[in-house]
PDB file of C-alpha atoms and ligand atoms in Angstrom:
ATOM      1  CA  MET T   1     -20.941  -7.241 -20.833  1.00 41.00           C
ATOM      2  CA  ASP T   2     -20.407  -7.781 -17.099  1.00 48.00           C
ATOM      3  CA  GLN T   3     -17.522  -6.520 -15.036  1.00 50.00           C
ATOM      4  CA  THR T   4     -15.593  -9.789 -15.164  1.00 50.00           C
ATOM      5  CA  SER T   5     -15.667 -10.051 -18.934  1.00 51.00           C
ATOM      6  CA  SER T   6     -14.347  -6.487 -19.312  1.00 72.00           C
ATOM      7  CA  ARG T   7     -11.429  -7.122 -16.939  1.00 81.00           C
ATOM      8  CA  PRO T   8      -8.023  -7.531 -18.600  1.00 82.00           C
ATOM      9  CA  ASP T   9      -6.107 -10.729 -17.855  1.00 82.00           C
ATOM     10  CA  GLY T  10      -3.998 -10.533 -14.731  1.00 89.00           C
ATOM     11  CA  ILE T  11      -5.904  -7.677 -13.093  1.00 95.00           C
ATOM     12  CA  GLU T  12      -7.885  -8.378  -9.917  1.00 95.00           C
ATOM     13  CA  VAL T  13     -10.655  -6.082  -8.700  1.00 97.00           C
ATOM     14  CA  VAL T  14      -9.859  -4.363  -5.391  1.00 97.00           C
ATOM     15  CA  PHE T  15     -12.692  -1.808  -5.304  1.00 98.00           C
ATOM     16  CA  SER T  16     -15.647  -2.318  -7.643  1.00 98.00           C
ATOM     17  CA  PRO T  17     -17.511   0.445  -9.485  1.00 98.00           C
ATOM     18  CA  ALA T  18     -20.529   0.032  -7.185  1.00 98.00           C
ATOM     19  CA  THR T  19     -18.373   0.163  -4.040  1.00 98.00           C
ATOM     20  CA  ILE T  20     -16.629   3.300  -5.277  1.00 98.00           C
ATOM     21  CA  ALA T  21     -19.912   4.986  -6.250  1.00 98.00           C
ATOM     22  CA  GLU T  22     -21.465   4.318  -2.856  1.00 98.00           C
ATOM     23  CA  ARG T  23     -18.417   5.646  -1.011  1.00 98.00           C
ATOM     24  CA  ILE T  24     -18.369   8.822  -3.130  1.00 98.00           C
ATOM     25  CA  GLU T  25     -21.950   9.642  -2.090  1.00 98.00           C
ATOM     26  CA  ALA T  26     -21.005   9.421   1.589  1.00 98.00           C
ATOM     27  CA  LEU T  27     -17.795  11.387   1.079  1.00 98.00           C
ATOM     28  CA  SER T  28     -19.665  14.113  -0.815  1.00 98.00           C
ATOM     29  CA  ARG T  29     -22.113  14.533   2.057  1.00 98.00           C
ATOM     30  CA  GLU T  30     -19.182  14.734   4.518  1.00 98.00           C
ATOM     31  CA  ILE T  31     -17.564  17.460   2.434  1.00 98.00           C
ATOM     32  CA  MET T  32     -20.894  19.283   2.173  1.00 98.00           C
ATOM     33  CA  ALA T  33     -21.243  19.162   5.970  1.00 98.00           C
ATOM     34  CA  ALA T  34     -17.789  20.746   6.401  1.00 98.00           C
ATOM     35  CA  LYS T  35     -19.211  24.032   5.087  1.00 98.00           C
ATOM     36  CA  PHE T  36     -16.398  25.225   2.865  1.00 98.00           C
ATOM     37  CA  ASP T  37     -16.962  28.748   1.593  1.00 97.00           C
ATOM     38  CA  ARG T  38     -16.972  29.274  -2.220  1.00 97.00           C
ATOM     39  CA  LEU T  39     -15.165  25.968  -2.566  1.00 98.00           C
ATOM     40  CA  LEU T  40     -12.453  25.556  -5.188  1.00 98.00           C
ATOM     41  CA  VAL T  41     -11.781  21.896  -5.971  1.00 98.00           C
ATOM     42  CA  ILE T  42      -8.241  21.206  -7.184  1.00 98.00           C
ATOM     43  CA  PRO T  43      -7.742  17.764  -8.735  1.00 98.00           C
ATOM     44  CA  ILE T  44      -4.075  16.791  -8.775  1.00 98.00           C
ATOM     45  CA  LEU T  45      -3.499  15.337 -12.203  1.00 97.00           C
ATOM     46  CA  THR T  46      -3.120  12.944 -13.766  1.00 94.00           C
ATOM     47  CA  GLY T  47      -4.153  10.044 -11.554  1.00 95.00           C
ATOM     48  CA  SER T  48      -7.131  11.745  -9.901  1.00 98.00           C
ATOM     49  CA  PHE T  49      -9.041  12.713 -13.035  1.00 98.00           C
ATOM     50  CA  VAL T  50     -11.609   9.928 -12.915  1.00 98.00           C
ATOM     51  CA  PHE T  51     -12.120  10.109  -9.152  1.00 98.00           C
ATOM     52  CA  SER T  52     -12.401  13.911  -9.303  1.00 98.00           C
ATOM     53  CA  ALA T  53     -14.982  13.754 -12.084  1.00 98.00           C
ATOM     54  CA  ASP T  54     -17.149  11.381 -10.053  1.00 98.00           C
ATOM     55  CA  LEU T  55     -16.549  13.283  -6.805  1.00 98.00           C
ATOM     56  CA  LEU T  56     -17.547  16.582  -8.443  1.00 98.00           C
ATOM     57  CA  ARG T  57     -20.853  15.113  -9.544  1.00 98.00           C
ATOM     58  CA  GLY T  58     -21.302  13.679  -6.047  1.00 98.00           C
ATOM     59  CA  LEU T  59     -20.702  17.150  -4.624  1.00 98.00           C
ATOM     60  CA  HIS T  60     -23.319  18.501  -7.015  1.00 98.00           C
ATOM     61  CA  ARG T  61     -25.831  15.902  -5.808  1.00 98.00           C
ATOM     62  CA  ALA T  62     -24.937  16.868  -2.218  1.00 98.00           C
ATOM     63  CA  GLY T  63     -25.899  20.445  -3.060  1.00 98.00           C
ATOM     64  CA  LEU T  64     -22.501  22.073  -3.629  1.00 98.00           C
ATOM     65  CA  SER T  65     -21.471  24.177  -6.620  1.00 98.00           C
ATOM     66  CA  PRO T  66     -17.681  24.270  -6.459  1.00 98.00           C
ATOM     67  CA  GLU T  67     -15.298  25.886  -8.907  1.00 98.00           C
ATOM     68  CA  VAL T  68     -12.619  23.618 -10.362  1.00 98.00           C
ATOM     69  CA  ASP T  69      -9.011  24.143 -11.389  1.00 98.00           C
ATOM     70  CA  PHE T  70      -6.330  21.577 -12.107  1.00 98.00           C
ATOM     71  CA  LEU T  71      -2.780  21.149 -10.873  1.00 98.00           C
ATOM     72  CA  SER T  72      -0.611  18.667 -12.691  1.00 98.00           C
ATOM     73  CA  LEU T  73       2.166  17.171 -10.552  1.00 96.00           C
ATOM     74  CA  ALA T  74       4.550  14.297 -11.088  1.00 89.00           C
ATOM     75  CA  SER T  75       6.316  12.274  -8.445  1.00 83.00           C
ATOM     76  CA  TYR T  76       6.516   8.857 -10.081  1.00 60.00           C
ATOM     77  CA  ARG T  77       8.966   9.077 -12.920  1.00 51.00           C
ATOM     78  CA  ARG T  78       9.906   5.458 -13.528  1.00 48.00           C
ATOM     79  CA  GLY T  79       7.842   2.301 -13.154  1.00 51.00           C
ATOM     80  CA  THR T  80       6.353   1.832  -9.730  1.00 53.00           C
ATOM     81  CA  LYS T  81       9.040   3.552  -7.611  1.00 56.00           C
ATOM     82  CA  SER T  82       8.666   7.079  -6.286  1.00 54.00           C
ATOM     83  CA  SER T  83      11.554   9.330  -7.262  1.00 56.00           C
ATOM     84  CA  GLY T  84      11.289  11.298  -4.053  1.00 71.00           C
ATOM     85  CA  SER T  85      10.827  14.681  -5.702  1.00 86.00           C
ATOM     86  CA  VAL T  86       7.746  16.452  -7.012  1.00 92.00           C
ATOM     87  CA  ASP T  87       7.559  18.630 -10.134  1.00 92.00           C
ATOM     88  CA  ILE T  88       4.826  20.944 -11.404  1.00 96.00           C
ATOM     89  CA  LEU T  89       3.996  19.761 -14.920  1.00 96.00           C
ATOM     90  CA  ARG T  90       1.174  22.273 -15.399  1.00 97.00           C
ATOM     91  CA  ASP T  91       0.176  24.967 -12.942  1.00 98.00           C
ATOM     92  CA  MET T  92      -3.303  26.151 -11.956  1.00 98.00           C
ATOM     93  CA  GLU T  93      -5.012  29.104 -13.630  1.00 98.00           C
ATOM     94  CA  LEU T  94      -6.973  30.480 -10.682  1.00 98.00           C
ATOM     95  CA  ASP T  95      -5.717  32.544  -7.767  1.00 98.00           C
ATOM     96  CA  VAL T  96      -6.144  30.600  -4.521  1.00 98.00           C
ATOM     97  CA  SER T  97      -5.458  33.481  -2.138  1.00 98.00           C
ATOM     98  CA  GLU T  98      -8.151  33.870   0.550  1.00 97.00           C
ATOM     99  CA  ARG T  99      -9.986  30.853  -0.853  1.00 98.00           C
ATOM    100  CA  ASP T 100     -11.235  27.575   0.579  1.00 98.00           C
ATOM    101  CA  VAL T 101      -9.705  24.794  -1.482  1.00 98.00           C
ATOM    102  CA  LEU T 102     -10.071  21.036  -1.600  1.00 98.00           C
ATOM    103  CA  LEU T 103      -7.057  19.188  -2.992  1.00 98.00           C
ATOM    104  CA  VAL T 104      -8.044  15.875  -4.546  1.00 98.00           C
ATOM    105  CA  ASP T 105      -5.593  13.081  -5.307  1.00 98.00           C
ATOM    106  CA  ASP T 106      -5.839   9.439  -6.226  1.00 98.00           C
ATOM    107  CA  ILE T 107      -3.430   7.937  -3.700  1.00 97.00           C
ATOM    108  CA  LEU T 108      -1.750   9.115  -0.535  1.00 97.00           C
ATOM    109  CA  ASP T 109       1.397   6.990  -0.399  1.00 94.00           C
ATOM    110  CA  THR T 110       4.703   8.533   0.716  1.00 93.00           C
ATOM    111  CA  GLY T 111       2.752  11.773   1.160  1.00 95.00           C
ATOM    112  CA  ARG T 112       5.190  13.854  -0.878  1.00 94.00           C
ATOM    113  CA  THR T 113       2.713  14.810  -3.595  1.00 96.00           C
ATOM    114  CA  LEU T 114      -0.077  15.933  -1.281  1.00 97.00           C
ATOM    115  CA  ALA T 115       2.371  17.701   1.063  1.00 97.00           C
ATOM    116  CA  TYR T 116       3.857  19.541  -1.918  1.00 96.00           C
ATOM    117  CA  ALA T 117       0.415  20.610  -3.157  1.00 98.00           C
ATOM    118  CA  LYS T 118      -0.648  21.692   0.325  1.00 98.00           C
ATOM    119  CA  ASP T 119       2.519  23.769   0.822  1.00 97.00           C
ATOM    120  CA  LEU T 120       2.040  25.317  -2.619  1.00 97.00           C
ATOM    121  CA  VAL T 121      -1.526  26.538  -2.065  1.00 98.00           C
ATOM    122  CA  ALA T 122      -0.686  27.582   1.508  1.00 98.00           C
ATOM    123  CA  ALA T 123       2.248  29.668   0.218  1.00 98.00           C
ATOM    124  CA  ARG T 124      -0.153  31.270  -2.260  1.00 98.00           C
ATOM    125  CA  GLY T 125      -2.453  32.324   0.540  1.00 98.00           C
ATOM    126  CA  ALA T 126      -5.303  29.807   0.538  1.00 98.00           C
ATOM    127  CA  ARG T 127      -7.505  30.406   3.588  1.00 98.00           C
ATOM    128  CA  ARG T 128      -8.711  26.897   4.295  1.00 98.00           C
ATOM    129  CA  ILE T 129      -7.167  23.755   2.782  1.00 98.00           C
ATOM    130  CA  GLY T 130      -8.996  20.441   2.737  1.00 98.00           C
ATOM    131  CA  THR T 131      -7.506  17.254   1.347  1.00 98.00           C
ATOM    132  CA  CYS T 132      -9.325  14.313  -0.187  1.00 98.00           C
ATOM    133  CA  VAL T 133      -7.900  11.083  -1.560  1.00 98.00           C
ATOM    134  CA  LEU T 134      -9.444   8.016  -3.108  1.00 98.00           C
ATOM    135  CA  LEU T 135      -6.915   5.662  -1.528  1.00 98.00           C
ATOM    136  CA  ASN T 136      -4.828   5.860   1.602  1.00 98.00           C
ATOM    137  CA  LYS T 137      -1.750   3.622   1.648  1.00 97.00           C
ATOM    138  CA  LYS T 138      -0.499   3.868   5.186  1.00 94.00           C
ATOM    139  CA  VAL T 139       2.800   2.004   5.226  1.00 92.00           C
ATOM    140  CA  ARG T 140       5.148   4.038   3.060  1.00 89.00           C
ATOM    141  CA  ARG T 141       4.568   7.513   4.479  1.00 92.00           C
ATOM    142  CA  ALA T 142       7.783   9.602   4.253  1.00 91.00           C
ATOM    143  CA  VAL T 143       6.140  12.918   5.173  1.00 93.00           C
ATOM    144  CA  ASP T 144       3.906  13.471   8.210  1.00 94.00           C
ATOM    145  CA  ILE T 145       0.574  14.095   6.492  1.00 96.00           C
ATOM    146  CA  SER T 146      -2.925  12.629   6.504  1.00 97.00           C
ATOM    147  CA  ALA T 147      -5.946  13.407   4.321  1.00 98.00           C
ATOM    148  CA  ASP T 148      -9.134  14.944   5.711  1.00 98.00           C
ATOM    149  CA  TYR T 149     -11.342  12.787   3.488  1.00 98.00           C
ATOM    150  CA  VAL T 150     -10.367   9.251   2.493  1.00 98.00           C
ATOM    151  CA  ALA T 151     -12.544   7.014   0.357  1.00 98.00           C
ATOM    152  CA  PHE T 152     -10.698   3.777   1.163  1.00 98.00           C
ATOM    153  CA  ASP T 153      -7.693   2.476   3.030  1.00 97.00           C
ATOM    154  CA  CYS T 154      -5.640   0.548   0.503  1.00 96.00           C
ATOM    155  CA  PRO T 155      -3.357  -2.469   0.926  1.00 92.00           C
ATOM    156  CA  PRO T 156       0.350  -1.809   0.178  1.00 91.00           C
ATOM    157  CA  VAL T 157       0.177  -3.085  -3.396  1.00 93.00           C
ATOM    158  CA  PHE T 158       0.483  -1.285  -6.708  1.00 94.00           C
ATOM    159  CA  VAL T 159      -3.004  -0.487  -7.953  1.00 97.00           C
ATOM    160  CA  VAL T 160      -4.280   0.571 -11.370  1.00 97.00           C
ATOM    161  CA  GLY T 161      -7.550   1.622 -12.966  1.00 98.00           C
ATOM    162  CA  TYR T 162     -10.125   4.292 -12.182  1.00 98.00           C
ATOM    163  CA  GLY T 163      -7.646   6.880 -13.495  1.00 98.00           C
ATOM    164  CA  MET T 164      -4.481   5.257 -12.158  1.00 97.00           C
ATOM    165  CA  ASP T 165      -1.836   3.842 -14.442  1.00 95.00           C
ATOM    166  CA  LEU T 166       1.099   1.554 -14.798  1.00 94.00           C
ATOM    167  CA  ALA T 167       3.284   3.092 -17.515  1.00 93.00           C
ATOM    168  CA  HIS T 168       0.259   4.944 -18.985  1.00 94.00           C
ATOM    169  CA  ARG T 169      -1.950   1.858 -19.159  1.00 95.00           C
ATOM    170  CA  TYR T 170      -5.145   0.819 -17.360  1.00 96.00           C
ATOM    171  CA  ARG T 171      -6.489   4.315 -16.563  1.00 98.00           C
ATOM    172  CA  GLU T 172      -9.727   3.455 -18.377  1.00 97.00           C
ATOM    173  CA  LEU T 173     -10.719   0.581 -16.099  1.00 97.00           C
ATOM    174  CA  PRO T 174     -13.949   1.376 -14.195  1.00 98.00           C
ATOM    175  CA  PHE T 175     -12.655  -0.266 -11.000  1.00 98.00           C
ATOM    176  CA  VAL T 176      -9.525  -0.090  -8.824  1.00 98.00           C
ATOM    177  CA  GLY T 177      -7.514  -3.212  -9.534  1.00 98.00           C
ATOM    178  CA  ARG T 178      -4.208  -4.804  -8.745  1.00 96.00           C
ATOM    179  CA  ILE T 179      -1.827  -6.738 -10.905  1.00 89.00           C
ATOM    180  CA  ALA T 180      -2.238 -10.364  -9.849  1.00 84.00           C
ATOM    181  CA  GLU T 181       0.883 -12.313  -8.841  1.00 74.00           C
ATOM    182  CA  ALA T 182       2.185 -14.437 -11.730  1.00 64.00           C
TER     183      ALA T 182
HETATM  184  P1  IMP H   1       3.141  10.005  -2.946  1.00 83.74           P
HETATM  185  O1  IMP H   1       3.699  11.324  -3.389  1.00 83.74           O
HETATM  186  O2  IMP H   1       4.194   8.985  -2.702  1.00 83.74           O
HETATM  187  O3  IMP H   1       2.161  10.106  -1.791  1.00 83.74           O
HETATM  188  O4  IMP H   1       2.409   9.367  -4.168  1.00 83.74           O
HETATM  189  C1  IMP H   1       1.251   9.799  -4.602  1.00 83.74           C
HETATM  190  C2  IMP H   1       1.189   9.587  -6.098  1.00 83.74           C
HETATM  191  O5  IMP H   1       1.902   8.435  -6.531  1.00 83.74           O
HETATM  192  C3  IMP H   1      -0.236   9.338  -6.456  1.00 83.74           C
HETATM  193  O6  IMP H   1      -0.855  10.539  -6.820  1.00 83.74           O
HETATM  194  C4  IMP H   1      -0.143   8.386  -7.613  1.00 83.74           C
HETATM  195  O7  IMP H   1      -0.131   9.121  -8.814  1.00 83.74           O
HETATM  196  C5  IMP H   1       1.172   7.679  -7.451  1.00 83.74           C
HETATM  197  N1  IMP H   1       0.985   6.313  -6.926  1.00 83.74           N
HETATM  198  C6  IMP H   1       1.275   5.866  -5.683  1.00 83.74           C
HETATM  199  N2  IMP H   1       0.957   4.573  -5.542  1.00 83.74           N
HETATM  200  C7  IMP H   1       0.416   4.203  -6.729  1.00 83.74           C
HETATM  201  C8  IMP H   1      -0.146   2.954  -7.223  1.00 83.74           C
HETATM  202  O8  IMP H   1      -0.248   1.924  -6.523  1.00 83.74           O
HETATM  203  N3  IMP H   1      -0.595   2.972  -8.495  1.00 83.74           N
HETATM  204  C9  IMP H   1      -0.553   4.073  -9.300  1.00 83.74           C
HETATM  205  N4  IMP H   1      -0.035   5.237  -8.888  1.00 83.74           N
HETATM  206  C10 IMP H   1       0.447   5.308  -7.615  1.00 83.74           C
HETATM  207 MG1   MG H   2      -0.940  11.303  -8.874  1.00 83.74          MG
END
C-alpha cells in the first residue's frame, strides 16, 4: 500500500515520512555536536510521542545514549483553539537538578507550552536546557521563546498526524498532514 492509498480523505500531506526521517538524522547529529552531558530527553506528551520515539533512535544512531522521562502537559482544551493556560497532566519521575535536559515537543505555536516546561525544569534546577520541536509555527507566538532545534518551519494551519491530533484522531498517520479546505 503506498502513502496515497493510506491517506484518509480530506487530509493533505505537508511533510512526508521520508522528509521527516531525513530531517531527524540531521537534527540528531546537531544535538550530538552540542555535547550535552548525561543527556535527559523529556518528551512533552501527548503530541510529541511519535517524533520523540524517532528522534531518540536518531540520537542513538548519532552515538548518544540519553535517559528519557516524560512530562504530560495540556494547553489545548477545546478543538483547535489554545486556552491560554498550561496544566501538568502527569509529572516526570526523574530529578532534573544539575542535569542537562532536552525538552521535545511537537509544535511551537503560541510558545506557552514550551515556556512553561522550560520554567518548570529551570525552577527544579536543571543545569542546561535545550529545546527541540518538530514544527515551528511562527505567527501566533504569545511568549518570547524560540527552540534550539527545529525540524521544520510550519505554515499557520492546523496540522495532524505523526503524533498530533484533532480531537484525539489522526495521531497514527505516518506523515504530518493538514485538513484540506472543503
Ligand atoms: P503552544 O503552547 O501554543 O505553543 O502550543 C503548543 C501545543 O499546542 C503543541 O504541543 C500541540 O500539542 C498543540 N498544537 C498547536 N498547534 C497544533 C496543530 O496545528 N495541530 C495539533 N496540535 C497543535
Ligand atoms: Mg503538545
